[in-house]
Coordinates of C-alpha atoms and ligand atoms in Angstrom, one line a residue:
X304 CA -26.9 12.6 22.7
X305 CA -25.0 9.8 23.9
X306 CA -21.8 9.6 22.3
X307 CA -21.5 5.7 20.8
X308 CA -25.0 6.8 19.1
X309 CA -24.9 5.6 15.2
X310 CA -24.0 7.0 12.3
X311 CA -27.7 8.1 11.3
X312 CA -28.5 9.8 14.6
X313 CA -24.9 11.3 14.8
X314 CA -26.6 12.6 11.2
X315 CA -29.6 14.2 12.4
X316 CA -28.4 15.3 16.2
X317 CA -24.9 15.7 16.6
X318 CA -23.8 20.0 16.8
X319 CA -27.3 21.2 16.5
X320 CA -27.5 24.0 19.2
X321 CA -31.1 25.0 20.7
X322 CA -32.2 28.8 20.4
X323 CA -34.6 30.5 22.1
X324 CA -37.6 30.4 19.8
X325 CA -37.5 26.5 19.6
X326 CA -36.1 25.5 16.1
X327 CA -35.5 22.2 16.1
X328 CA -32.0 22.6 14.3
X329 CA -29.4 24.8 14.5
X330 CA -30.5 28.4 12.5
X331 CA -29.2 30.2 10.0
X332 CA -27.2 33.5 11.7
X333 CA -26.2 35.7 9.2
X334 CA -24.1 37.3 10.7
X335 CA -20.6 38.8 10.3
X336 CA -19.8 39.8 13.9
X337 CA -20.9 39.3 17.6
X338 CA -21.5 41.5 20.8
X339 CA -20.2 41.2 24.0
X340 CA -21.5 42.0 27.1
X341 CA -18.2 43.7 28.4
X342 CA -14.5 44.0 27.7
X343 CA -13.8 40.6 30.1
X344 CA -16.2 38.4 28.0
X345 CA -14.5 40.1 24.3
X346 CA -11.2 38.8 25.9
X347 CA -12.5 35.5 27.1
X348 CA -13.1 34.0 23.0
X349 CA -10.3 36.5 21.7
X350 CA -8.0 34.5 23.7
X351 CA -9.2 31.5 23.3
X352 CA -10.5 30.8 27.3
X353 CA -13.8 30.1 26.4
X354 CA -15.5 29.0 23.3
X355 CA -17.9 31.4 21.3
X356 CA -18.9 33.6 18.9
X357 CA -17.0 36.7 17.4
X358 CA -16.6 37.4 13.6
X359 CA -17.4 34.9 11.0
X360 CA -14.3 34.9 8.7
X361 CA -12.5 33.2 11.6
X362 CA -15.3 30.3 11.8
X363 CA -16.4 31.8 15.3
X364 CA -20.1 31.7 13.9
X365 CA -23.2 29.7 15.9
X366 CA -24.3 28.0 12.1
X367 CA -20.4 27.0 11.3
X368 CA -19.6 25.8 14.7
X369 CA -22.6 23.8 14.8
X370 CA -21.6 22.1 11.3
X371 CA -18.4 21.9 12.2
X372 CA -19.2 19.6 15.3
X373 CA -21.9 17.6 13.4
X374 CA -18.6 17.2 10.8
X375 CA -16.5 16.0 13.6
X376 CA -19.0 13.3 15.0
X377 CA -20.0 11.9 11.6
X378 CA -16.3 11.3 10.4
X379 CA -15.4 10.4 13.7
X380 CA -12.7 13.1 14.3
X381 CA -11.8 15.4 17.6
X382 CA -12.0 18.8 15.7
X383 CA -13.3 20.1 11.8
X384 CA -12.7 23.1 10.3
X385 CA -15.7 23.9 7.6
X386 CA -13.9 25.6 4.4
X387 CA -15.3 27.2 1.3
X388 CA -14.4 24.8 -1.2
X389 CA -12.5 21.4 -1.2
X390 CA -9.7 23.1 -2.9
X391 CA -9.8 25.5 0.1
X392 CA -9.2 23.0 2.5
X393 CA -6.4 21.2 1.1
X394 CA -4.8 24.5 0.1
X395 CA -4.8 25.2 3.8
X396 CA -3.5 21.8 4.7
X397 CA -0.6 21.7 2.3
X398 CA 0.4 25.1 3.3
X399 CA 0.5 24.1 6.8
X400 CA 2.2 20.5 6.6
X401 CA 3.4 20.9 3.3
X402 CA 6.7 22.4 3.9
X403 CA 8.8 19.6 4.4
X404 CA 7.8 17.9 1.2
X405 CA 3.9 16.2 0.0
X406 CA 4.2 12.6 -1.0
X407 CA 1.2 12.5 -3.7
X408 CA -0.2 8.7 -3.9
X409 CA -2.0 7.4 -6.8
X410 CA -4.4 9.6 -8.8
X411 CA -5.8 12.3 -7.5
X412 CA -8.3 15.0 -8.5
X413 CA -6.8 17.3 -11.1
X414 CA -6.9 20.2 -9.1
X415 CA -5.2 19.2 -6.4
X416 CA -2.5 17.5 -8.8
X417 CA -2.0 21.5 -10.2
X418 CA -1.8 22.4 -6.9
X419 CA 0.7 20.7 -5.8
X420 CA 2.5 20.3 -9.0
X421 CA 2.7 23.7 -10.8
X422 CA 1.8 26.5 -7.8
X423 CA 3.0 25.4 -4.4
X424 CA 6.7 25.1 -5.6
X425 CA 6.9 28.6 -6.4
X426 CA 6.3 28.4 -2.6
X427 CA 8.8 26.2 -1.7
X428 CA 6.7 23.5 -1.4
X429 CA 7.6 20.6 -3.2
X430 CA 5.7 17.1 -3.8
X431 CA 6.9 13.8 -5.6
X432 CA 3.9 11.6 -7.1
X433 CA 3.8 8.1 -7.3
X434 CA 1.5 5.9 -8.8
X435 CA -0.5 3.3 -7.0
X436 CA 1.5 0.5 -8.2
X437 CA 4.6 2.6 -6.8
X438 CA 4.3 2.9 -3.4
X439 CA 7.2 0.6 -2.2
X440 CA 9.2 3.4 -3.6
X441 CA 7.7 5.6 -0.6
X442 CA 10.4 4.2 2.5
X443 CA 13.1 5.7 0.0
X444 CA 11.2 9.5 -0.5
X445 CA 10.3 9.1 3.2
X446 CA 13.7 9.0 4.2
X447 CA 14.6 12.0 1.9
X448 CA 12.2 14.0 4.5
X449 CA 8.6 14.6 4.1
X450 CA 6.2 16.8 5.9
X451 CA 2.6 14.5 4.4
X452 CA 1.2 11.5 2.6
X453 CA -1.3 12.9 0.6
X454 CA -4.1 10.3 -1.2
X455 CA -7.1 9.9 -2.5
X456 CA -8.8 6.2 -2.2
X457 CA -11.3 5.2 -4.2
X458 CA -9.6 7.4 -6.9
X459 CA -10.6 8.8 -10.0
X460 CA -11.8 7.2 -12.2
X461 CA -10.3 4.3 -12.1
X462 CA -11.7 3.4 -8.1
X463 CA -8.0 2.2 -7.0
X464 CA -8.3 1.4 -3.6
X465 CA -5.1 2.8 -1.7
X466 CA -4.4 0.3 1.4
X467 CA -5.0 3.8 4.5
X468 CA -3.7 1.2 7.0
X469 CA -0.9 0.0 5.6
X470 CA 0.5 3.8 3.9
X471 CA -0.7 5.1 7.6
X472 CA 1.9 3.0 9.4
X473 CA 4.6 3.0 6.6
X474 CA 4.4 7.2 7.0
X475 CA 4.0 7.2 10.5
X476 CA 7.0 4.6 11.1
X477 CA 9.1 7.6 9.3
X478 CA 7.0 10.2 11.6
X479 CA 5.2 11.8 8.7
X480 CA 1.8 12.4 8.9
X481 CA -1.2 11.2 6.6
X482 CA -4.1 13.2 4.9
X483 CA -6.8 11.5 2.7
X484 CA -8.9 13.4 0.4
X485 CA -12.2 10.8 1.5
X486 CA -14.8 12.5 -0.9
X487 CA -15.4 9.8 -3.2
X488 CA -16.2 7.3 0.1
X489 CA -18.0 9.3 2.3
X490 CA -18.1 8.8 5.8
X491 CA -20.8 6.7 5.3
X492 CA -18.5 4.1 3.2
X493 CA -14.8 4.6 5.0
X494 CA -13.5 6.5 8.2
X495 CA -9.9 7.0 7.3
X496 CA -9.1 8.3 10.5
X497 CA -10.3 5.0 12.4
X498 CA -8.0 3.3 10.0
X499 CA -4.8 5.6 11.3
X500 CA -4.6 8.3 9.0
X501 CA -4.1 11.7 10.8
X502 CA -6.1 13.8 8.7
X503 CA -9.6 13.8 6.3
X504 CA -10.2 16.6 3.6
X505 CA -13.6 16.5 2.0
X506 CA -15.0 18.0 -1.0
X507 CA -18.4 18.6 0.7
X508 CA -19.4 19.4 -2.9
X509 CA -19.9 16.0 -3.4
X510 CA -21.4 13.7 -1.3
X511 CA -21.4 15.7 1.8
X512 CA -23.8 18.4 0.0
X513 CA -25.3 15.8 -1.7
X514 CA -27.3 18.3 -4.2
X515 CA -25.2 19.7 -6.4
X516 CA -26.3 23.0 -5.1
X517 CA -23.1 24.2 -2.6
X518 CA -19.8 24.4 -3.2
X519 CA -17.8 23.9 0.8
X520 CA -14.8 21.7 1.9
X521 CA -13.6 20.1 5.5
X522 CA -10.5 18.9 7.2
X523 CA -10.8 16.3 10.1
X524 CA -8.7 15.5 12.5
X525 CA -6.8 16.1 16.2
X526 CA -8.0 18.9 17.6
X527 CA -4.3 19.8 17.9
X528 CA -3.6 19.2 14.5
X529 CA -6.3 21.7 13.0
X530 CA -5.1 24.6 15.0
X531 CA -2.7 25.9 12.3
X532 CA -4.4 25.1 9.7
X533 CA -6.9 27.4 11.4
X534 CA -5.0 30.0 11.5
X535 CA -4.1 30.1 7.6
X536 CA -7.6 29.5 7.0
X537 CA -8.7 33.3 9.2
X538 CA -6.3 35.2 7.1
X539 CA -6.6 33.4 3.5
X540 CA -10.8 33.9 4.4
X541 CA -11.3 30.5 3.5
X542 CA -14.0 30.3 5.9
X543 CA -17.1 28.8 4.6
X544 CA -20.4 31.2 4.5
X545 CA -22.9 30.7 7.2
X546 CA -25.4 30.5 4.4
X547 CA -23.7 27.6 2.8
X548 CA -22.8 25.7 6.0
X549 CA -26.1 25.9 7.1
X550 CA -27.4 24.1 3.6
X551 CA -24.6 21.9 4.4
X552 CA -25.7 20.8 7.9
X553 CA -29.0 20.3 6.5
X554 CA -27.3 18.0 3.7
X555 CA -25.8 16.2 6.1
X556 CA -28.9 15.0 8.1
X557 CA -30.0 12.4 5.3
X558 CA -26.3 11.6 3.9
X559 CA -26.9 8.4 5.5
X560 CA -29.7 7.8 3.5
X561 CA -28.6 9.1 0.4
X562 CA -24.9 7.4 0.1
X563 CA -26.7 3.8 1.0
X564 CA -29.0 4.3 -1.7
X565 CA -26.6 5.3 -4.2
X566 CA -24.5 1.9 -2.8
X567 CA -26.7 0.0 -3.7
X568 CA -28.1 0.9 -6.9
X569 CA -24.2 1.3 -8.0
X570 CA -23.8 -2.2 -7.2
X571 CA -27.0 -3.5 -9.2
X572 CA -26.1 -1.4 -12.7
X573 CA -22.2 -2.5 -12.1
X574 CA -23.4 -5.8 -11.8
X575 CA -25.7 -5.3 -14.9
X576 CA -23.4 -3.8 -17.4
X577 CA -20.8 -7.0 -16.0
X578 CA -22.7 -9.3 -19.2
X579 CA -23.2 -6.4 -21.9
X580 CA -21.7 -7.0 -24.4
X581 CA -20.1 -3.7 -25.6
X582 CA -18.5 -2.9 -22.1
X583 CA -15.2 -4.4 -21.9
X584 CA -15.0 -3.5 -18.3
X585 CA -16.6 -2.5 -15.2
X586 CA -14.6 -0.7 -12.5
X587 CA -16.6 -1.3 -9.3
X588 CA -14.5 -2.0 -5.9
X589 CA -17.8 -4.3 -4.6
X590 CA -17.1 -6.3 -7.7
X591 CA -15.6 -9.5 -6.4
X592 CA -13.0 -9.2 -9.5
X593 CA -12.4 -5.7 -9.0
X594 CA -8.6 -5.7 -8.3
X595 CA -8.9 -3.8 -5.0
X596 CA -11.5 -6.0 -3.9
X597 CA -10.1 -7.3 -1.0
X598 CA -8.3 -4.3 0.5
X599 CA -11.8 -2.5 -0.3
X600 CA -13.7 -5.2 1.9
X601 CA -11.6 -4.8 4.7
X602 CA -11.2 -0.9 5.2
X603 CA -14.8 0.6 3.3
X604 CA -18.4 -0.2 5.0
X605 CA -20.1 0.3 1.9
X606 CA -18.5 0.7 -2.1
X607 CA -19.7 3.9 -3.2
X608 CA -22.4 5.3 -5.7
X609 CA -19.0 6.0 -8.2
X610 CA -18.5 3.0 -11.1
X611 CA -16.6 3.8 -14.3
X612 CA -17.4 1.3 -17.6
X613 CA -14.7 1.0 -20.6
X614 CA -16.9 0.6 -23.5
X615 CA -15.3 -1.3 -26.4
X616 CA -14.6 1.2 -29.5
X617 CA -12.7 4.9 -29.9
X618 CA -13.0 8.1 -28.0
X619 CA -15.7 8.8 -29.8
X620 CA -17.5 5.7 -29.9
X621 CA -17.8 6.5 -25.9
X622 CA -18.4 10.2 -26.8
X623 CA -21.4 9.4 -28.9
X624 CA -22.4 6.8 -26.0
X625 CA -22.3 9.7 -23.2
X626 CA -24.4 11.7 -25.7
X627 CA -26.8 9.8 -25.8
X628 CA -27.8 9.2 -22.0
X629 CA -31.0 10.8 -21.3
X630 CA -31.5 10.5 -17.5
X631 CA -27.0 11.2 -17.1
X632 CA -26.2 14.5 -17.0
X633 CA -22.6 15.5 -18.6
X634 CA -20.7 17.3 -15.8
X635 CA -17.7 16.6 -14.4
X636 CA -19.0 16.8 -10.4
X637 CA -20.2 13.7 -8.3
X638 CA -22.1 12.2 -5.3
X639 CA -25.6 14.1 -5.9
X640 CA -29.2 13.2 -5.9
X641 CA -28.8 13.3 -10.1
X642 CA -26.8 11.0 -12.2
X643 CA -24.3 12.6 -13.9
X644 CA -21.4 11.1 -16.7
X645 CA -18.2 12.2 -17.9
X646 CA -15.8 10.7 -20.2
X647 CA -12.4 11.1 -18.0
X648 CA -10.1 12.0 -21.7
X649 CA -12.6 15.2 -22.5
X650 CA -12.9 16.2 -18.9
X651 CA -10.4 15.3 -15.3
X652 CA -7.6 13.8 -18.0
X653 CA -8.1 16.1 -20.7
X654 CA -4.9 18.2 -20.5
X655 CA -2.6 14.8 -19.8
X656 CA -0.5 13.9 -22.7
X657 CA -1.2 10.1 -24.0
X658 CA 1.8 8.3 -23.0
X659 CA 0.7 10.0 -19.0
X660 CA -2.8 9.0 -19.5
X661 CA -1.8 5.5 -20.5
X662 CA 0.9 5.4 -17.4
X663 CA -2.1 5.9 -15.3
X664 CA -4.1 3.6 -17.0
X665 CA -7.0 6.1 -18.4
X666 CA -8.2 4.8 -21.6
X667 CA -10.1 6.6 -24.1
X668 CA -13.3 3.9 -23.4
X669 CA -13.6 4.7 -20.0
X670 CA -16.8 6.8 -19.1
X671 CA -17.3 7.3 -15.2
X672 CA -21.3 7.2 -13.4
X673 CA -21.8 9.3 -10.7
X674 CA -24.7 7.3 -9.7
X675 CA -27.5 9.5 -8.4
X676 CA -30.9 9.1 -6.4
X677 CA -33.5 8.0 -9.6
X678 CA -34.9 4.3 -9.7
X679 CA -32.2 1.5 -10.6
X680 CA -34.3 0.0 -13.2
X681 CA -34.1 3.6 -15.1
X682 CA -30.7 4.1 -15.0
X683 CA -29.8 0.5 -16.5
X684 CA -32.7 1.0 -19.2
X685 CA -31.1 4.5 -20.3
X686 CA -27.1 3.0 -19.8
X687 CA -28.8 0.3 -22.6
X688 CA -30.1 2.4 -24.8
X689 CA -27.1 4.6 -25.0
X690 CA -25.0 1.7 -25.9
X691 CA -27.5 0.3 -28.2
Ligands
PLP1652 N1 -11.2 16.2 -4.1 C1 -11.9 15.5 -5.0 C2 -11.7 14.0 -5.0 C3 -12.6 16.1 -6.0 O1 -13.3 15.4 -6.9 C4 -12.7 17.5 -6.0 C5 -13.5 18.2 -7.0 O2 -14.0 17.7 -8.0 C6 -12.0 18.2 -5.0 C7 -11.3 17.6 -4.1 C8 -12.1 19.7 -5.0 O3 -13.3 20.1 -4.4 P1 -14.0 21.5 -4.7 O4 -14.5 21.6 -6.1 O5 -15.1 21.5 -3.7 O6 -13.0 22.6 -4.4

């Protein structure tokens, strides 16, 4: 495949290795360990002279290869590393860059912020966190020695859009290296890595799975780079299963398709619920209102199938409002072919005391879409009803 071939064709072709019996894609080897010929050709993957196969916990498996490359070419990175979870894959980062200190920017998903705030010290590895509207105070924690930026952008719920250029080269000017968790984007909507961050963590749980039927992760970036992370990933057995990655490659050949859909029918009920009159507010980064707007214009291709609403009313006024949605699963997971709704105070922000939620600007209105694959029109209809 030639190498500048788009995003849709990287999609369907890139990584897929032919077998002998003709499948068109890459199959599904279930296997935990591989045979060698003789000693020599053992020695030649043990030690890293030639690529192949050899025992699946350490990713040396035909299925996870193959995603792993197909990984690489859609997010536009030199090396992947599949991983069995999201959470996996940022475990393995911050343990591996992590040492020095994590600057934690804006938001972030909840896990991560436990993570980082209430297990990895007990490992000596510390983070600060600063808001959004913070960041000039990252030059002084940067000079105080840091090992990784770490952010999310769009975050969640409220969609802040996090400038990756502008944090890349602040970090980079203090020679710390920058990781975004791109899950909420896609590599459809924003290629961090283009945009001078060093790494890319995914939840591939999301959009990358697309189905709400896997749970996997992935970190992007130099070739280089991934190499230790590798290593933590063998003996932690993070590795993702060969059954999942190959539902994962499979997910991948019609992200494309999926994330453009779920763009644009985002955009039309965000524009919709803009005039109703019991939403106060529509968080949206196409909206041209949308205070990120113009930072979202210039580094995302597309503005994601995510749009939180702030209803007017109390917690429970938006309670009774997620209650009633009909075609809006309540879940608290994103970026599959279903719609699905959660109300940020009962579910991501639960556990936050008021005065943090309010400091982060997470009000007890604000209900969050993960808008699925199902027929604009339907989605509006049922969003009306439920605040009827
Ligand atoms: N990053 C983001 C933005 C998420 O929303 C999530 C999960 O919801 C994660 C990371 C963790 O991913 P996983 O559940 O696959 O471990």
């Amino acid at each position: 495949m030639e190498k500048n071939a788009g995003l849709s064709t990287r999609c369907v072709h890139s990584g897929e290795i032919a077998d002998a019996q003709g499948s068109p894609h890459t199959p599904l080897y279930n296997t935990t360990t591989f045979a060698f010929a003789s000693t020599t050709d053992l020695l030649a993957v043990v030690e890293g002279h030639k690529p192949g196969n050899l025992y699946t916990r350490y990713g040396l498996n035909p299925t996870i290869r193959s995603l792993e490359e197909k990984l690489a070419a859609i997010e536009g990175s030199e090396a992947a590393l599949a991983f069995s979870s999201g959470m996996a894959a940022e475990a393995a980062l911050f343990l591996t860059y992590g040492k020095e200190g994590i600057i934690c920017i804006g938001d972030a998903y909840g896990g991560t912020l436990e993570l980082l705030s209430s297990q990895l010290p007990s490992l000596g590895i510390t983070s600060h966190f600063l808001l959004g509207s913070e960041v000039e105070q990252m030059t002084t924690l940067l000079k105080k020695g840091a090992g990784l930026v770490f952010f999310e952008t769009p975050t969640n719920p409220a969609l802040e859009i996090l400038n990756i250029r502008h944090l890349s080269e602040v970090a980079h000017a203090s020679g710390v290296r920058v990781a975004v968790d791109n899950t909420f984007a896609s590599p459809v909507n924003q290629r961090p890595l283009a945009l001078g961050a060093d790494f890319v963590v995914h939840s591939a749980t999301k959009y990358l799975g697309g189905h709400s039927d896997i749970t996997a992760g992935a970190l992007l970036g130099a070739q280089s780079l991934l190499e230790p992370v590798r290593g933590w990933r063998k003996n932690l057995g993070q590795t993702i299963a060969p059954e999942t990655a190959f539902l994962l490659a499979r997910s991948l050949r019609t992200l494309v398709l999926r994330v453009e859909r779920q763009n644009t029918t985002a955009a039309t009920i965000a524009r919709a619920m803009q005039s109703h009159p019991r939403v106060a507010r529509v968080l949206y980064p196409g909206l041209p209102d949308f205070p990120g707007h113009a930072i979202a214009v210039e580094q995302m291709i597309g503005f994601g199938g995510m749009l939180t609403i702030e209803v007017n009313g109390t917690r429970e006024d938006a309670s009774n409002i997620v209650d009633k949605l009909k075609l809006f699963a309540i879940a608290p997971s994103l970026g599959g072919v279903e719609s699905l709704v959660t109300q940020p105070v009962t579910t991501t922000h639960y556990g936050l005391p008021v005065e943090e939620r309010r400091r982060r600007g997470i009000t007890d209105g604000m209900i969050r879409l993960s808008i699925g694959l199902e027929d604009a029109d339907d989605l509006i209809a049922d969003i009306r009803q439920a605040l009827a």
